[in-house]
Every structure is written in structure tokens, then in C-alpha cells.
Short mmCIF file of C-alpha atoms and ligand atoms in Angstrom, two decimals:
data_model
loop_
_atom_site.label_atom_id
_atom_site.label_comp_id
_atom_site.label_asym_id
_atom_site.label_seq_id
_atom_site.Cartn_x
_atom_site.Cartn_y
_atom_site.Cartn_z
CA MET B 1 0.00 0.00 0.00
CA GLU B 2 1.24 3.47 -0.79
CA LYS B 3 1.79 5.86 2.08
CA ILE B 4 0.09 9.23 2.44
CA LEU B 5 2.20 11.81 4.27
CA ILE B 6 0.35 13.63 7.02
CA PHE B 7 1.32 17.29 7.25
CA ASP B 8 -0.20 18.76 10.40
CA THR B 9 -0.99 22.47 10.38
CA THR B 10 -2.78 22.73 13.76
CA LEU B 11 -0.05 25.05 15.04
CA ARG B 12 -0.05 27.29 11.99
CA ASP B 13 -3.35 27.45 10.06
CA GLY B 14 -5.23 26.12 13.10
CA GLU B 15 -3.68 28.51 15.55
CA GLN B 16 -4.13 31.57 13.35
CA SER B 17 -7.93 31.36 13.54
CA PRO B 18 -9.63 33.58 16.13
CA GLY B 19 -10.04 32.02 19.56
CA PHE B 20 -7.44 29.32 18.94
CA SER B 21 -4.27 31.20 19.82
CA MET B 22 -1.79 29.39 22.05
CA ASN B 23 1.26 30.51 23.96
CA ILE B 24 4.72 29.00 23.45
CA GLN B 25 4.39 26.47 26.26
CA GLU B 26 1.06 25.27 24.89
CA LYS B 27 2.41 25.03 21.35
CA LEU B 28 5.30 22.91 22.57
CA GLN B 29 2.87 20.64 24.34
CA VAL B 30 0.83 20.23 21.15
CA ALA B 31 3.98 19.58 19.11
CA ARG B 32 4.99 16.80 21.53
CA GLN B 33 1.55 15.24 21.20
CA LEU B 34 1.82 15.46 17.38
CA GLU B 35 5.15 13.68 17.66
CA LYS B 36 3.47 10.90 19.65
CA LEU B 37 0.79 10.79 16.99
CA ASN B 38 3.67 10.23 14.56
CA VAL B 39 2.61 12.73 11.91
CA ASP B 40 5.21 13.16 9.15
CA ILE B 41 5.46 16.95 9.23
CA ILE B 42 4.55 19.52 11.88
CA GLU B 43 3.98 23.00 10.52
CA ALA B 44 5.02 24.89 13.63
CA GLY B 45 4.11 28.45 12.67
CA PHE B 46 4.76 31.55 10.59
CA PRO B 47 7.98 32.97 12.09
CA VAL B 48 7.89 36.40 10.44
CA ALA B 49 4.41 37.07 11.84
CA SER B 50 5.58 37.89 15.38
CA GLU B 51 8.34 37.38 17.92
CA GLY B 52 6.13 34.86 19.69
CA ASP B 53 5.62 32.83 16.52
CA PHE B 54 9.34 32.87 15.81
CA GLU B 55 10.23 31.71 19.30
CA ALA B 56 7.61 28.96 19.26
CA VAL B 57 8.86 27.58 15.93
CA ARG B 58 12.45 27.72 17.14
CA LYS B 59 11.66 25.85 20.36
CA ILE B 60 9.59 23.23 18.55
CA ALA B 61 12.32 22.76 15.92
CA LYS B 62 14.85 22.16 18.70
CA SER B 63 12.77 19.73 20.70
CA ILE B 64 11.04 17.54 18.08
CA LYS B 65 13.09 14.60 16.87
CA LYS B 66 10.77 12.24 15.02
CA CYS B 67 8.91 14.57 12.65
CA GLN B 68 9.96 17.10 10.04
CA VAL B 69 9.32 20.64 11.26
CA ALA B 70 8.09 23.22 8.76
CA ALA B 71 8.00 27.01 8.95
CA LEU B 72 5.77 29.12 6.72
CA ALA B 73 7.08 32.06 4.67
CA ARG B 74 5.55 34.33 2.03
CA ALA B 75 7.58 34.53 -1.18
CA GLU B 76 9.67 37.32 0.33
CA ASP B 77 13.36 37.26 1.24
CA LYS B 78 12.79 38.47 4.80
CA ASP B 79 10.13 35.80 5.43
CA ILE B 80 12.30 33.02 4.08
CA ASP B 81 15.35 34.13 6.06
CA ARG B 82 13.27 34.37 9.23
CA ALA B 83 11.69 30.96 8.60
CA TRP B 84 15.13 29.44 8.19
CA GLU B 85 16.45 31.13 11.35
CA ALA B 86 13.53 29.62 13.28
CA VAL B 87 13.65 26.12 11.88
CA LYS B 88 17.32 25.52 11.18
CA GLU B 89 17.98 23.49 14.33
CA ALA B 90 15.32 20.95 13.46
CA HIS B 91 16.31 17.38 12.70
CA ASN B 92 14.64 17.66 9.37
CA PRO B 93 13.74 21.29 8.60
CA VAL B 94 11.27 22.35 5.91
CA ILE B 95 10.65 25.82 4.51
CA HIS B 96 7.12 26.21 3.20
CA THR B 97 6.83 29.22 0.91
CA PHE B 98 3.66 30.41 -0.78
CA ILE B 99 2.22 33.00 -3.11
CA SER B 100 -1.27 33.54 -4.50
CA THR B 101 -1.80 32.48 -8.10
CA SER B 102 -5.49 33.16 -8.88
CA ASP B 103 -6.35 36.22 -10.95
CA PHE B 104 -8.67 37.39 -8.15
CA HIS B 105 -5.77 37.55 -5.73
CA LEU B 106 -3.31 38.91 -8.29
CA LYS B 107 -5.63 41.70 -9.40
CA TYR B 108 -7.25 42.75 -6.12
CA GLN B 109 -4.78 41.78 -3.41
CA LEU B 110 -1.23 41.54 -4.71
CA ARG B 111 -1.73 43.90 -7.68
CA LEU B 112 0.93 42.01 -9.57
CA SER B 113 1.04 40.47 -13.03
CA ARG B 114 1.23 36.71 -13.57
CA GLU B 115 4.83 37.15 -14.81
CA LYS B 116 5.85 39.00 -11.66
CA VAL B 117 4.27 36.34 -9.41
CA LEU B 118 6.02 33.60 -11.39
CA ASP B 119 9.30 35.41 -10.91
CA LYS B 120 8.72 35.84 -7.17
CA ALA B 121 7.84 32.15 -6.80
CA ILE B 122 11.06 31.10 -8.56
CA LYS B 123 13.19 33.44 -6.44
CA ALA B 124 11.51 32.32 -3.21
CA VAL B 125 11.96 28.61 -3.89
CA THR B 126 15.57 29.16 -4.99
CA ARG B 127 16.34 31.10 -1.81
CA ALA B 128 14.64 28.53 0.42
CA ARG B 129 16.48 25.74 -1.37
CA SER B 130 19.79 27.47 -0.64
CA TYR B 131 19.03 26.81 3.04
CA THR B 132 17.47 23.34 3.08
CA PRO B 133 16.82 20.41 0.75
CA ASN B 134 13.16 20.28 1.91
CA VAL B 135 11.16 23.04 0.27
CA GLU B 136 7.41 23.14 -0.13
CA PHE B 137 5.78 25.56 -2.53
CA SER B 138 2.09 26.45 -2.27
CA ALA B 139 0.07 28.11 -5.02
CA MET B 140 -2.46 29.92 -2.85
CA ASP B 141 -6.05 29.89 -4.13
CA ALA B 142 -5.01 27.19 -6.59
CA THR B 143 -8.57 25.97 -7.12
CA ARG B 144 -9.56 29.37 -8.59
CA THR B 145 -6.36 29.70 -10.63
CA ASN B 146 -6.16 29.43 -14.41
CA ARG B 147 -5.06 25.83 -15.00
CA ASP B 148 -2.39 26.58 -17.61
CA TYR B 149 -0.87 29.24 -15.37
CA LEU B 150 -1.01 26.86 -12.41
CA CYS B 151 0.87 24.22 -14.44
CA GLN B 152 3.44 26.83 -15.47
CA ILE B 153 4.15 28.03 -11.93
CA VAL B 154 4.22 24.48 -10.50
CA GLU B 155 6.70 23.40 -13.18
CA ALA B 156 8.90 26.44 -12.51
CA ALA B 157 8.80 25.83 -8.73
CA ILE B 158 9.93 22.23 -9.19
CA ASN B 159 12.69 23.33 -11.59
CA SER B 160 13.84 25.82 -8.93
CA GLY B 161 14.11 23.08 -6.30
CA ALA B 162 10.69 22.61 -4.66
CA THR B 163 10.42 19.07 -3.35
CA THR B 164 6.73 19.31 -2.43
CA ILE B 165 4.04 21.09 -4.40
CA ASN B 166 0.98 22.01 -2.39
CA ILE B 167 -2.36 22.73 -4.05
CA PRO B 168 -4.52 24.66 -1.58
CA ASP B 169 -8.25 25.07 -1.84
CA THR B 170 -7.77 28.26 0.12
CA VAL B 171 -11.39 29.37 0.14
CA GLY B 172 -12.98 25.90 0.37
CA TYR B 173 -14.58 26.29 -3.05
CA ALA B 174 -13.84 22.96 -4.73
CA ILE B 175 -16.15 19.99 -5.25
CA PRO B 176 -14.52 16.56 -4.77
CA GLN B 177 -14.78 15.34 -8.36
CA GLU B 178 -13.52 18.66 -9.67
CA PHE B 179 -10.62 18.77 -7.20
CA GLY B 180 -9.61 15.19 -8.00
CA GLY B 181 -9.69 16.24 -11.66
CA LEU B 182 -7.38 19.17 -10.95
CA ILE B 183 -4.81 16.87 -9.34
CA GLN B 184 -5.07 14.52 -12.30
CA TYR B 185 -4.67 17.50 -14.68
CA LEU B 186 -1.49 18.61 -12.95
CA ARG B 187 -0.09 15.11 -13.10
CA GLU B 188 -0.76 14.96 -16.82
CA ASN B 189 0.31 18.46 -17.76
CA VAL B 190 3.33 19.34 -15.62
CA SER B 191 6.35 17.72 -17.27
CA ASN B 192 8.44 17.37 -14.08
CA ILE B 193 5.60 16.58 -11.65
CA ASP B 194 7.10 13.21 -10.68
CA LYS B 195 10.10 15.04 -9.16
CA ALA B 196 7.96 16.43 -6.33
CA ILE B 197 5.44 15.16 -3.81
CA LEU B 198 1.98 16.42 -4.65
CA SER B 199 0.20 17.77 -1.57
CA VAL B 200 -3.27 19.21 -0.90
CA HIS B 201 -4.53 21.70 1.68
CA CYS B 202 -8.31 21.97 1.80
CA HIS B 203 -10.51 24.38 3.71
CA ASN B 204 -13.95 23.41 4.91
CA ASP B 205 -16.18 26.32 3.88
CA LEU B 206 -18.61 23.98 2.12
CA GLY B 207 -17.98 21.10 4.52
CA LEU B 208 -15.99 19.29 1.82
CA ALA B 209 -12.39 19.56 3.04
CA VAL B 210 -12.01 15.87 3.93
CA ALA B 211 -13.92 14.69 0.84
CA ASN B 212 -11.75 16.91 -1.36
CA SER B 213 -8.56 15.63 0.29
CA LEU B 214 -9.63 12.03 -0.31
CA ALA B 215 -10.56 12.79 -3.93
CA ALA B 216 -7.06 14.23 -4.32
CA VAL B 217 -5.28 11.18 -2.93
CA LEU B 218 -7.37 8.95 -5.19
CA ASN B 219 -5.95 10.99 -8.05
CA GLY B 220 -2.32 10.81 -7.02
CA ALA B 221 -1.74 13.37 -4.26
CA ARG B 222 0.59 11.84 -1.67
CA GLN B 223 0.47 14.41 1.13
CA VAL B 224 -2.55 15.78 2.98
CA GLU B 225 -2.42 18.95 5.07
CA CYS B 226 -4.84 18.84 7.95
CA ALA B 227 -5.43 19.91 11.55
CA ILE B 228 -6.57 18.28 14.77
CA ASN B 229 -10.33 18.79 15.30
CA GLY B 230 -10.35 20.40 11.85
CA ILE B 231 -9.39 23.78 13.26
CA GLY B 232 -8.14 26.53 10.93
CA GLU B 233 -9.14 29.69 9.09
CA ARG B 234 -12.91 30.29 8.98
CA ALA B 235 -14.62 26.85 8.79
CA GLY B 236 -11.25 25.21 9.32
CA ASN B 237 -8.95 22.78 7.57
CA ALA B 238 -9.49 19.13 6.71
CA SER B 239 -9.70 17.31 10.02
CA LEU B 240 -6.67 15.11 10.65
CA GLU B 241 -8.60 12.46 12.55
CA GLU B 242 -11.20 12.13 9.78
CA VAL B 243 -8.63 11.86 6.99
CA VAL B 244 -6.50 9.37 8.89
CA MET B 245 -9.39 7.20 10.07
CA ALA B 246 -10.99 7.20 6.62
CA ILE B 247 -7.70 5.92 5.18
CA ARG B 248 -7.38 3.32 7.94
CA THR B 249 -11.01 2.17 7.97
CA ARG B 250 -11.38 2.08 4.17
CA LYS B 251 -7.98 0.71 3.22
CA ASP B 252 -9.88 -2.00 1.32
CA PHE B 253 -11.07 0.69 -1.10
CA LEU B 254 -8.35 3.33 -0.94
CA GLN B 255 -5.38 0.95 -0.83
CA LEU B 256 -3.43 3.58 1.08
CA THR B 257 -1.92 3.93 4.53
CA THR B 258 -0.47 6.53 6.91
CA GLN B 259 2.09 6.21 9.69
CA VAL B 260 -0.16 7.89 12.27
CA ILE B 261 -0.52 6.09 15.61
CA THR B 262 -4.28 6.42 15.69
CA GLU B 263 -4.50 5.47 19.40
CA GLN B 264 -3.11 8.96 20.14
CA ILE B 265 -5.91 10.76 18.29
CA PHE B 266 -8.27 11.19 21.22
CA SER B 267 -5.56 12.64 23.50
CA ALA B 268 -4.55 15.06 20.75
CA SER B 269 -8.13 16.17 20.25
CA ARG B 270 -8.74 16.69 23.97
CA LEU B 271 -5.46 18.58 24.35
CA ILE B 272 -6.48 21.08 21.68
CA SER B 273 -9.92 21.50 23.25
CA ARG B 274 -8.45 22.04 26.70
CA ILE B 275 -5.82 24.51 25.56
CA THR B 276 -8.16 26.57 23.41
CA GLY B 277 -11.21 26.12 25.60
CA ILE B 278 -13.22 25.16 22.52
CA ASN B 279 -14.87 21.76 22.62
CA VAL B 280 -15.70 19.78 19.52
CA GLN B 281 -19.40 19.41 18.74
CA PRO B 282 -20.85 16.19 20.24
CA ASN B 283 -21.65 14.70 16.83
CA LYS B 284 -18.21 15.47 15.35
CA ALA B 285 -16.91 12.46 13.43
CA ILE B 286 -14.25 10.37 15.25
CA VAL B 287 -13.69 12.58 18.33
CA GLY B 288 -17.15 13.94 19.24
CA ALA B 289 -18.68 12.75 22.52
CA ASN B 290 -21.36 10.85 20.56
CA ALA B 291 -19.07 9.39 17.91
CA PHE B 292 -19.25 5.94 19.50
CA ALA B 293 -22.53 6.27 21.42
CA HIS B 294 -25.29 4.06 20.08
CA GLU B 295 -28.69 5.30 21.18
CA SER B 296 -31.19 3.42 19.05
CA GLY B 297 -32.54 0.18 20.50
CA ILE B 298 -32.15 -1.58 17.16
CA HIS B 299 -28.49 -0.55 16.95
CA GLN B 300 -27.82 -1.59 20.55
CA ASP B 301 -29.45 -4.93 19.91
CA GLY B 302 -27.26 -5.48 16.85
CA LEU B 303 -24.10 -4.42 18.68
CA LEU B 304 -24.76 -6.81 21.54
CA LYS B 305 -25.09 -9.64 19.06
CA GLU B 306 -22.05 -8.70 16.96
CA LYS B 307 -20.10 -5.42 16.91
CA ILE B 308 -19.64 -5.40 13.15
CA THR B 309 -23.37 -4.74 12.70
CA TYR B 310 -23.02 -1.06 13.59
CA GLU B 311 -19.37 -0.36 14.45
CA ILE B 312 -16.97 0.39 11.59
CA MET B 313 -14.07 1.24 13.91
CA THR B 314 -13.52 0.80 17.64
CA PRO B 315 -13.18 3.58 20.22
CA GLU B 316 -9.94 1.86 21.31
CA SER B 317 -8.47 2.45 17.84
CA ILE B 318 -8.48 6.21 18.47
CA GLY B 319 -7.52 5.87 22.14
CA VAL B 320 -10.81 6.81 23.82
CA PRO B 321 -10.10 6.29 27.54
CA GLN B 322 -12.13 3.52 29.05
CA SER B 323 -14.47 4.81 31.73
CA THR B 324 -13.58 2.00 34.11
CA LEU B 325 -12.58 2.61 37.67
CA VAL B 326 -8.84 2.90 37.51
CA LEU B 327 -7.51 3.88 40.89
CA GLY B 328 -8.85 4.61 44.34
CA LYS B 329 -7.59 6.52 47.35
CA HIS B 330 -5.60 3.52 48.53
CA SER B 331 -3.63 3.20 45.30
CA GLY B 332 0.09 3.64 45.78
CA ARG B 333 2.53 5.86 43.95
CA HIS B 334 3.98 2.95 41.97
CA ALA B 335 0.61 1.80 40.60
CA PHE B 336 -0.19 5.41 39.82
CA ARG B 337 3.03 5.95 37.88
CA GLU B 338 2.48 2.73 35.90
CA HIS B 339 -1.09 3.73 35.09
CA MET B 340 -0.01 7.19 33.93
CA LYS B 341 2.56 5.52 31.68
CA LYS B 342 -0.22 3.46 30.11
CA LEU B 343 -2.10 6.69 29.42
CA GLY B 344 0.99 8.00 27.65
CA PHE B 345 2.30 10.36 30.37
CA GLU B 346 5.98 9.86 31.20
CA LEU B 347 6.37 11.90 34.38
CA THR B 348 9.52 13.13 36.08
CA GLU B 349 9.96 12.67 39.86
CA GLN B 350 8.96 16.28 40.38
CA GLU B 351 5.85 15.94 38.23
CA ILE B 352 4.81 12.68 39.92
CA LYS B 353 4.96 14.47 43.26
CA SER B 354 2.42 17.15 42.40
CA VAL B 355 0.21 15.04 40.12
CA PHE B 356 0.02 12.21 42.67
CA LYS B 357 -0.97 14.67 45.38
CA ARG B 358 -3.75 16.03 43.18
CA PHE B 359 -4.90 12.50 42.45
CA LYS B 360 -5.03 11.69 46.18
CA ASP B 361 -6.97 14.90 46.92
CA LEU B 362 -9.43 14.01 44.20
CA ALA B 363 -9.75 10.40 45.35
CA ASP B 364 -10.60 11.73 48.81
CA LYS B 365 -13.47 13.77 47.44
CA LYS B 366 -14.66 11.45 44.73
CA LYS B 367 -15.00 7.70 45.28
CA GLU B 368 -14.05 6.76 41.75
CA VAL B 369 -11.25 8.29 39.71
CA PHE B 370 -11.49 7.70 35.97
CA ASP B 371 -8.99 8.05 33.17
CA GLU B 372 -10.81 11.19 32.04
CA ASP B 373 -10.12 12.70 35.49
CA LEU B 374 -6.42 11.94 35.16
CA HIS B 375 -6.35 13.51 31.69
CA ALA B 376 -7.96 16.63 33.19
CA ILE B 377 -5.42 16.79 36.03
CA MET B 378 -2.58 16.45 33.54
CA ALA B 379 -4.00 19.17 31.30
CA ASP B 380 -4.27 21.42 34.32
CA GLU B 381 -0.66 20.68 35.34
CA ILE B 382 0.73 21.13 31.85
CA LEU B 383 -0.96 24.47 31.41
CA GLN B 384 0.42 26.01 34.59
CA VAL B 385 2.28 29.31 34.35
CA PRO B 386 4.16 31.17 37.11
CA GLU B 387 1.59 31.96 39.80
CA LYS B 388 1.56 35.67 40.43
CA TYR B 389 -1.91 35.19 41.95
CA LYS B 390 -2.81 32.24 44.16
CA LEU B 391 -6.19 31.25 45.52
CA LEU B 392 -5.72 30.40 49.20
CA ASN B 393 -9.25 30.21 50.58
CA MET B 394 -12.73 30.83 49.33
CA ASN B 395 -16.22 30.78 50.78
CA VAL B 396 -19.41 31.48 48.92
CA ALA B 397 -22.98 31.87 50.10
CA SER B 398 -25.96 31.69 47.80
CA GLY B 399 -29.55 30.50 47.83
CA THR B 400 -33.10 31.73 47.45
CA VAL B 401 -32.86 34.41 50.13
CA ALA B 402 -29.14 35.06 50.53
CA ILE B 403 -27.43 37.70 48.42
CA PRO B 404 -24.72 35.75 46.62
CA THR B 405 -21.52 36.62 48.45
CA ALA B 406 -17.92 35.51 48.01
CA THR B 407 -15.19 35.84 50.62
CA LEU B 408 -11.70 35.27 49.34
CA GLU B 409 -8.14 35.06 50.49
CA LEU B 410 -5.57 35.49 47.73
CA GLU B 411 -1.81 35.63 47.60
CA VAL B 412 -0.55 38.33 45.25
CA ASN B 413 3.21 38.44 44.65
CA GLY B 414 3.74 36.59 47.94
CA LYS B 415 1.45 38.85 50.07
CA ARG B 416 -1.88 37.70 51.53
CA PHE B 417 -5.09 39.68 50.96
CA LYS B 418 -8.70 39.16 52.09
CA ASP B 419 -11.88 40.68 50.71
CA ALA B 420 -15.54 39.96 50.07
CA GLY B 421 -18.08 40.99 47.45
CA PHE B 422 -21.54 40.41 45.98
CA GLY B 423 -22.72 39.28 42.61
CA ASP B 424 -25.57 37.83 40.58
CA GLY B 425 -24.77 34.31 41.68
CA PRO B 426 -21.84 32.57 43.36
CA VAL B 427 -19.62 32.54 40.26
CA ASP B 428 -20.30 36.19 39.51
CA ALA B 429 -19.67 37.11 43.15
CA SER B 430 -16.34 35.30 43.22
CA PHE B 431 -15.19 36.72 39.86
CA LYS B 432 -16.14 40.27 40.89
CA THR B 433 -14.31 39.92 44.19
CA ILE B 434 -11.18 38.50 42.52
CA ALA B 435 -11.26 41.27 39.89
CA LYS B 436 -11.59 43.92 42.61
CA MET B 437 -8.71 42.45 44.66
CA ILE B 438 -6.37 42.14 41.68
CA GLY B 439 -7.49 45.35 39.96
CA THR B 440 -7.67 43.66 36.57
CA LYS B 441 -8.99 45.55 33.54
CA SER B 442 -9.40 42.37 31.52
CA LYS B 443 -12.64 41.61 29.70
CA LEU B 444 -14.35 38.25 30.12
CA LEU B 445 -14.94 36.83 26.63
CA LYS B 446 -16.10 33.36 27.55
CA TYR B 447 -17.08 31.23 30.50
CA SER B 448 -18.00 27.56 30.11
CA VAL B 449 -18.42 24.54 32.39
CA ASN B 450 -18.11 20.94 31.36
CA SER B 451 -18.60 17.83 33.40
CA ILE B 452 -15.64 15.48 32.96
CA THR B 453 -17.42 12.25 33.89
CA GLY B 454 -21.00 11.39 34.79
CA GLY B 455 -22.48 11.68 38.31
CA THR B 456 -23.08 14.61 40.62
CA ASP B 457 -19.63 14.15 42.16
CA ALA B 458 -17.97 14.62 38.75
CA GLN B 459 -15.21 17.17 38.33
CA GLY B 460 -16.37 20.32 36.63
CA GLU B 461 -13.94 21.62 34.05
CA VAL B 462 -14.21 25.38 33.60
CA THR B 463 -12.76 27.48 30.81
CA VAL B 464 -12.45 31.23 31.09
CA ARG B 465 -11.28 33.39 28.20
CA LEU B 466 -10.00 36.90 28.95
CA GLU B 467 -8.75 39.79 26.87
CA GLU B 468 -6.55 42.69 27.83
CA ASN B 469 -4.50 44.97 25.57
CA ASP B 470 -5.11 42.69 22.58
CA ILE B 471 -3.83 39.64 24.42
CA ILE B 472 -6.35 36.80 24.59
CA VAL B 473 -5.83 33.91 27.00
CA ASN B 474 -7.75 30.86 28.15
CA GLY B 475 -7.63 29.70 31.74
CA GLN B 476 -8.70 26.29 32.96
CA GLY B 477 -9.70 24.88 36.30
CA ALA B 478 -11.00 21.48 37.32
CA HIS B 479 -12.59 20.68 40.68
CA THR B 480 -15.48 18.69 42.13
CA ASP B 481 -16.88 22.03 43.34
CA ILE B 482 -17.70 24.02 40.22
CA ILE B 483 -17.43 27.39 42.01
CA MET B 484 -13.88 26.43 43.01
CA ALA B 485 -13.21 25.23 39.46
CA SER B 486 -14.48 28.60 38.18
CA ALA B 487 -12.30 30.64 40.54
CA LYS B 488 -9.28 28.46 39.66
CA ALA B 489 -9.92 28.94 35.94
CA TYR B 490 -10.27 32.72 36.36
CA ILE B 491 -7.07 32.97 38.38
CA ASN B 492 -5.28 30.69 35.90
CA ALA B 493 -6.33 33.05 33.08
CA LEU B 494 -5.21 36.11 35.07
CA ASN B 495 -1.83 34.46 35.69
CA ARG B 496 -1.51 33.78 31.98
CA LEU B 497 -2.31 37.39 31.14
CA ALA B 498 0.28 38.56 33.65
CA HIS B 499 2.82 36.08 32.27
CA LEU B 500 2.26 37.08 28.63
CA SER B 501 2.26 40.84 29.33
CA HIS B 502 5.49 40.37 31.28
CA SER B 503 7.16 38.44 28.41
CA LYS B 504 6.01 41.14 25.98
CA GLN B 505 7.57 43.87 28.11
CA ILE B 506 10.85 41.99 28.39
CA LYS B 507 11.05 41.56 24.60
CA LYS B 508 10.49 45.30 24.01
O1 LIG Q 601 -5.11 28.11 2.77
C1 LIG Q 601 -4.01 28.37 2.25
O2 LIG Q 601 -3.90 28.65 1.05
C2 LIG Q 601 -2.85 28.37 3.11
C3 LIG Q 601 -1.51 28.44 2.45
C4 LIG Q 601 -0.55 29.29 3.20
C5 LIG Q 601 -0.99 27.06 2.23
O3 LIG Q 601 -2.97 28.22 4.31
ZN1 LIG Q 602 -4.97 27.36 4.79
#
């Protein structure tokens, strides 16, 4: 079976969409999960876009060993030089350079002639190739580009040294049969096409990104660009988990394979949701909460008799944690460490110390601790930033007659403070009191609560999104008491704001 290369753009196209921004620490965490997933290429970012992007790409390039690491660059010298600076320490660095090729973009956006764009593409690929043998060239808005011109620019890019040619459906306009035909056309009309890997990058504006990607591979494309949970500009990119599981589940028809370790898909999906605070819809293919839930009596009857009646793939194949009781309050440190290893978390002595303590605290409050709980604790741990603000104690009063009141004790820069305040409910009262004590000017953009497992003793997982001075952060908190989880999430977000504003000031 021929292999399809999986080029993950969660950290670049995915991250550039509103509400999905991540800080450097979070990006590194995602990159490590992508490495566990065993994708072929991680597109780590767009280094010229900002100092933060540059630093994130550089750190990812240094720490990732098993995947190629790509950096994006427009067809401009300064972009390519910056991309190279960021990615040069990678094991296997890739420069991905792009320019628009459709007449719409040339006329209204770039205001350049086709000849000029051809010239810029050649120069960009040549420059990138002077740095690294792995150069990808993308013809942006390829699906609305004149086909003869597209063939001409692709041929020139390959002659200049591009080793991968990417055909983006930038605006998600293509229809599968048409897109497959375009790939076929390029293969028949570009004389040197066999000297490069043909790649596709589909957006989901019409809900066809995965279908278009599959039509392309059926017509000879050998790399698919995609993102975890399908995140990306506007309606997103082709979803990695859908592309990969379609190839795995329908290998009988497609006769293709990928090297992705599919058992890591669920963890990757949850990590992105936790970091960005944006959950996937329940009916989302592969990773949605209902993706493996069979509700109909007829289906359940069939499943009980034989799984193949209604199950085309197993939840285990994507690594859905089993909701079985895993550990209790009497479990020892050794059993805990072994269990965490099974879940894919290799913890240092220091990490074991704090995670084990949190597990014990939780086991004290909650009779049963599930794998989902441990994933939540880990996410919480991973996303910690230096704690300028610490929640020491909190009391809330609410009810039908009481005015919702919160009394709090916080530590700010090592000093203890106490205060109390009212609000329109216990969460509002605690947020208002925290805001008053800290003097924050941040704006609350989002507040959401999720129950991690079933039962009234389940941990509530709260996400809080804040904005201040154009910096947007997500904070998370998990606790069996959802008011505590809310306060923790708010303080986590405030710590992140403080941390990011501080790093910004240092860089200036
Ligand atoms: O959608 C697009 O065209 C892109 C390119 C930069 C590949 O993201
Ligand atoms: Zn894109």
C-alpha cells in the first residue's frame, strides 16, 4: 500500500484562527503530542508574523526529533530568512513558501502580473532551497487559478528546487470530483511533476475539506495537510482524525496507509480542546462525545449480538479512555506511575509528586477516579504558568434568600489579601471579588463549564477566556466544586495574562 504523508498544520493554520491562539508552552505541548501521533510533518508556525511565533517555531524545531518541522514564509526574502532562522535546528527542517496564483488575488490583493508572481515564486523557492533540501511551494487559491498558469508556476517551482508542491483550496470552493480532476490534470500536464510530492490543503467552507482531500489522494496526491479537530481559518482545515481514520477504515477501497498512531488521536483532540477552551461538537466524526454512542434500540441490539453490525471502527483504535474505575484513594505511587505511563504520560519525579498529590486529593473527594479525570489533572498541570496570583481560601454563600456573596483570600506576589463581594450568583460574586482584589482591567470573553465524567460528584472543568491589551488567553480549572473550578480557571487566566504581558515587556 502506498503511504500518504500527514502534514499537520494545527499550530499554523489552526492557531491563526480567532479564539485558537496558544502561547509557546502550549504550542510545545501540542507539538509533543503530534510527535506521539507520529505525523510526518509539523507546521510549527509563521515565524515572520511575530516574535512569539518565531520563538515557538524555534523551540519546537529544537525539541522535536521524530517529525519534520516546517515554517511558513511568504515569497519574500525576509520571510524566508526568518523561517530558516527559526527552523534551522530541526532534525529535518522544511521551509514552506507560498504566493497567490489566482487572478482574483493577483488583481485585487497583490496587484501584480502573472509574470511578476512567477518570478517571485522562482526566487523564493531558490532562496529557500539554498538553506534546506526540503522546500514546499504552495500556489495559494489554486482551485480558482487558471489551470495553464497553475501548471506553469508548479513546473517552474519544481525546476527551482521545490520538493513538495501544495495545491490549496484556500477558500474551500472545490467539489470533490472537480478537485480530484485538478490533481489529475497537474499530473498529466506538468512535465516534471514526478520530481515532487503532490500535496493538498483543503478548507472546509462547504464542509468538503475531507472529501476533497480524499478525492485528491485517489488521483495521485501523496500528502494531505490537515489539523486536529479540523481547526483553521474560517470553517477550518481538513480534520486530521477524519482523513487518517478514513484511510485506515477504508484501506480496502483506498489501498493507502499513513504512519499515524491512531491510538493517540483522542488525546490530541482533547489537548487542543483544553488549551483553546473550545470543545468539539458532540456529533463530530471520530472525536465527538457521541461518535461511538449508540442510542437506538435496534443498533444496541445489533451491537450486543455482533459489533460489526453497527461499528466500523472501535473507540480503542483512536484511544478513547475507558471509563472504568482505575484507581482509588488507597492506590500507591507505583501503581499510579504505571497507570499514567499506560495513558501516555511519562512523568519526572517532580511531576509525579504534584500530580500524585492532586490524584489523592481528588480520590478523597470522589470515590471513583477515571482516566478522564487523570487527563484533566494532567491538562491542568501542563498548562500552569508562574503563579503571580494564588487562591488560598474561598467561601461562597448563595440561595433563594441570601445575596450571593464571596469571601476570598488570595496571595498576590507573595502577600496575603482578604476581601468579600456580591454578585448575581456565586460565580459572579467570586469573579467580581477576585477582579476587585487584583485590579484587573481584563474583559471576560467566555465562560463555560463541562462535566468530565458522569455523576453529581464529577469534576467540573471550567474554561475562562480573557482579553486585555489585545492579548487573549484561556484559563482552565477542574474541581469537584464548580465554584472552586471557576475561581481556579479565572485565576489561571489572570496568571496567563500577567505572564504574557510580562514576556512582551521583556522583549520590548
Ligand atoms: O489556505 C491556504 O492557502 C494556506 C496556504 C498558506 C498554504 O494556508
Ligand atoms: Zn490554509
